[in-house]
């Protein structure tokens, strides 16, 4: 691992520090809601209105000279990125790709939100490295489930490569709007996105980094 | 009216909004995010929704008024309105937007204009209802009471 302390989320024992979430959504209403949801779970939130602003915030702004666009920003610690899919200009998918292309930030879990439960879209995002996919409108139970990605999420996955992930959320899966409970073609019973073939493949390749 | 009566009135009114389909579960979600430290959360989010909606309805009027209607643009506006109405639980507005988007696909100007009227109507209705609800809340708080928690099992 060539990442140093700039990238959080892979360090252990960070429970005492706040989880810092970067939320990206062009809708002011949705930004307000997601911010509140995350703050209730004691996360620190930075909310921006576009993919470009998110990249700027991360220091991945390509308008800067190359040596300044490698994403090194003094003191920046982002544990989780949650982004809307449909945004004018840069979509959440485009942003996801940029983040996964960055050696500094590719380890940060990225979650995609969308009002449309379109299976090919979801698959494409997961294949590109998205950690999870939330169908809007976003509820507290959705965000509760995510919080665990921000702190020690990857460590959990390494420990449990082939078993069902324990239920991280305190609320029953039936009122979650995750893709697994709302999508007709995937078994409605318990959780894990970890169980999908795509996820298992991702984890296998990830542990060989 | 004493505080107890006002609270019962608030409960009855809120229930009716759910029964009549103006609001759905997402509105309850938002109410549950409100607490003593954020007592105005729902009012704030709904105000943002009002501002957003009014802007989008104007944009829709404008877009449908053009000689050559850009249906992609119309659809984008409706998509946004659908999103924000869904996020606050304004169910009937959301449903009107869903119907609207189908006609955008068909590229039918007449039908879109009718849909826009429908969306406007639903928006006005829910705006009035919510403003009434917020007034009731203000009265309760002014009389020293607190807003009841809506239960999910009604």
mmCIF file of C-alpha atoms in Angstrom, chain A residues 88-203:
data_model
loop_
_atom_site.group_PDB
_atom_site.id
_atom_site.type_symbol
_atom_site.label_atom_id
_atom_site.label_comp_id
_atom_site.label_asym_id
_atom_site.label_seq_id
_atom_site.Cartn_x
_atom_site.Cartn_y
_atom_site.Cartn_z
ATOM 1 C CA UNK A 88 -25.778 17.902 -15.064
ATOM 2 C CA UNK A 89 -22.243 17.948 -16.467
ATOM 3 C CA UNK A 90 -20.413 15.229 -14.613
ATOM 4 C CA UNK A 91 -22.598 12.326 -13.553
ATOM 5 C CA UNK A 92 -22.030 10.370 -10.356
ATOM 6 C CA UNK A 93 -20.682 7.574 -12.514
ATOM 7 C CA UNK A 94 -18.103 9.896 -14.099
ATOM 8 C CA UNK A 95 -17.089 11.089 -10.660
ATOM 9 C CA UNK A 96 -16.796 7.503 -9.456
ATOM 10 C CA UNK A 97 -14.450 6.702 -12.328
ATOM 11 C CA UNK A 98 -12.264 9.714 -11.634
ATOM 12 C CA UNK A 99 -11.985 8.778 -7.993
ATOM 13 C CA UNK A 100 -11.107 5.165 -8.766
ATOM 14 C CA UNK A 101 -8.458 6.376 -11.235
ATOM 15 C CA UNK A 102 -6.778 8.378 -8.507
ATOM 16 C CA UNK A 103 -4.076 6.593 -6.578
ATOM 17 C CA UNK A 104 -4.736 8.873 -3.632
ATOM 18 C CA UNK A 105 -8.462 8.363 -3.409
ATOM 19 C CA UNK A 106 -9.326 5.053 -5.017
ATOM 20 C CA UNK A 107 -9.520 3.352 -1.642
ATOM 21 C CA UNK A 108 -12.279 5.642 -0.425
ATOM 22 C CA UNK A 109 -15.665 3.933 -0.552
ATOM 23 C CA UNK A 110 -18.022 5.619 -3.005
ATOM 24 C CA UNK A 111 -21.758 5.176 -2.730
ATOM 25 C CA UNK A 112 -24.121 6.109 -5.528
ATOM 26 C CA UNK A 113 -27.671 7.396 -5.010
ATOM 27 C CA UNK A 114 -30.325 7.400 -7.684
ATOM 28 C CA UNK A 115 -34.050 7.916 -7.871
ATOM 29 C CA UNK A 116 -34.167 5.294 -10.605
ATOM 30 C CA UNK A 117 -33.842 1.632 -9.782
ATOM 31 C CA UNK A 118 -32.254 0.623 -13.085
ATOM 32 C CA UNK A 119 -30.394 -2.661 -12.827
ATOM 33 C CA UNK A 120 -27.847 -2.106 -15.634
ATOM 34 C CA UNK A 121 -27.017 1.253 -14.089
ATOM 35 C CA UNK A 122 -26.521 -0.312 -10.679
ATOM 36 C CA UNK A 123 -24.356 -3.080 -12.137
ATOM 37 C CA UNK A 124 -22.236 -0.607 -14.049
ATOM 38 C CA UNK A 125 -21.592 1.404 -10.891
ATOM 39 C CA UNK A 126 -20.716 -1.638 -8.841
ATOM 40 C CA UNK A 127 -18.392 -2.888 -11.582
ATOM 41 C CA UNK A 128 -16.650 0.462 -11.627
ATOM 42 C CA UNK A 129 -15.985 0.085 -7.925
ATOM 43 C CA UNK A 130 -18.927 1.663 -6.153
ATOM 44 C CA UNK A 131 -19.336 0.283 -2.693
ATOM 45 C CA UNK A 132 -23.105 0.452 -2.628
ATOM 46 C CA UNK A 133 -26.105 1.884 -4.369
ATOM 47 C CA UNK A 134 -29.015 3.625 -2.655
ATOM 48 C CA UNK A 135 -32.381 4.166 -4.277
ATOM 49 C CA UNK A 136 -33.782 7.584 -3.418
ATOM 50 C CA UNK A 137 -35.463 8.970 -1.408
ATOM 51 C CA UNK A 138 -32.742 8.370 1.140
ATOM 52 C CA UNK A 139 -33.825 7.198 4.577
ATOM 53 C CA UNK A 140 -32.062 6.982 7.890
ATOM 54 C CA UNK A 141 -31.781 3.202 7.589
ATOM 55 C CA UNK A 142 -29.877 3.581 4.305
ATOM 56 C CA UNK A 143 -27.360 5.929 5.845
ATOM 57 C CA UNK A 144 -26.971 3.826 8.990
ATOM 58 C CA UNK A 145 -25.906 0.934 6.817
ATOM 59 C CA UNK A 146 -23.307 3.082 5.074
ATOM 60 C CA UNK A 147 -21.664 4.495 8.094
ATOM 61 C CA UNK A 148 -19.782 1.304 8.667
ATOM 62 C CA UNK A 149 -17.994 1.698 5.338
ATOM 63 C CA UNK A 150 -16.381 4.845 6.590
ATOM 64 C CA UNK A 151 -14.788 3.232 9.599
ATOM 65 C CA UNK A 152 -13.018 -0.070 9.144
ATOM 66 C CA UNK A 153 -15.306 -1.094 6.284
ATOM 67 C CA UNK A 154 -12.556 -2.610 4.169
ATOM 68 C CA UNK A 155 -11.120 -4.465 7.097
ATOM 69 C CA UNK A 156 -14.453 -6.164 7.659
ATOM 70 C CA UNK A 157 -14.630 -7.263 4.055
ATOM 71 C CA UNK A 158 -11.167 -8.793 4.139
ATOM 72 C CA UNK A 159 -12.112 -10.872 7.132
ATOM 73 C CA UNK A 160 -15.249 -12.215 5.516
ATOM 74 C CA UNK A 161 -14.507 -12.946 1.877
ATOM 75 C CA UNK A 162 -17.056 -15.673 1.274
ATOM 76 C CA UNK A 163 -19.593 -15.454 4.034
ATOM 77 C CA UNK A 164 -22.649 -13.296 4.318
ATOM 78 C CA UNK A 165 -21.795 -9.950 5.804
ATOM 79 C CA UNK A 166 -23.380 -9.509 9.248
ATOM 80 C CA UNK A 167 -26.281 -7.107 9.331
ATOM 81 C CA UNK A 168 -24.583 -3.796 10.023
ATOM 82 C CA UNK A 169 -27.777 -1.836 10.136
ATOM 83 C CA UNK A 170 -29.917 -1.759 13.217
ATOM 84 C CA UNK A 171 -33.130 -1.497 11.255
ATOM 85 C CA UNK A 172 -34.848 -4.369 9.468
ATOM 86 C CA UNK A 173 -33.961 -4.810 5.795
ATOM 87 C CA UNK A 174 -37.592 -4.647 4.752
ATOM 88 C CA UNK A 175 -37.825 -0.900 5.089
ATOM 89 C CA UNK A 176 -34.476 -0.264 3.521
ATOM 90 C CA UNK A 177 -34.522 1.146 0.052
ATOM 91 C CA UNK A 178 -31.338 -0.684 -0.909
ATOM 92 C CA UNK A 179 -31.247 -2.321 -4.281
ATOM 93 C CA UNK A 180 -31.537 -5.755 -2.774
ATOM 94 C CA UNK A 181 -34.924 -5.207 -1.230
ATOM 95 C CA UNK A 182 -36.441 -3.194 -4.036
ATOM 96 C CA UNK A 183 -35.079 -4.901 -7.115
ATOM 97 C CA UNK A 184 -37.354 -7.683 -8.366
ATOM 98 C CA UNK A 185 -34.640 -9.801 -9.892
ATOM 99 C CA UNK A 186 -32.573 -10.184 -6.777
ATOM 100 C CA UNK A 187 -33.714 -12.224 -3.791
ATOM 101 C CA UNK A 188 -35.510 -9.928 -1.383
ATOM 102 C CA UNK A 189 -34.185 -11.762 1.659
ATOM 103 C CA UNK A 190 -31.178 -10.564 3.571
ATOM 104 C CA UNK A 191 -28.569 -8.167 2.978
ATOM 105 C CA UNK A 192 -25.461 -8.680 1.321
ATOM 106 C CA UNK A 193 -24.421 -6.944 -1.677
ATOM 107 C CA UNK A 194 -21.297 -8.873 -0.717
ATOM 108 C CA UNK A 195 -22.973 -12.013 -1.960
ATOM 109 C CA UNK A 196 -23.370 -10.794 -5.512
ATOM 110 C CA UNK A 197 -20.873 -12.279 -7.956
ATOM 111 C CA UNK A 198 -19.610 -8.828 -8.844
ATOM 112 C CA UNK A 199 -18.852 -7.980 -5.251
ATOM 113 C CA UNK A 200 -17.083 -11.257 -4.615
ATOM 114 C CA UNK A 201 -14.950 -10.752 -7.698
ATOM 115 C CA UNK A 202 -14.067 -7.239 -6.611
ATOM 116 C CA UNK A 203 -13.041 -8.362 -3.166
#
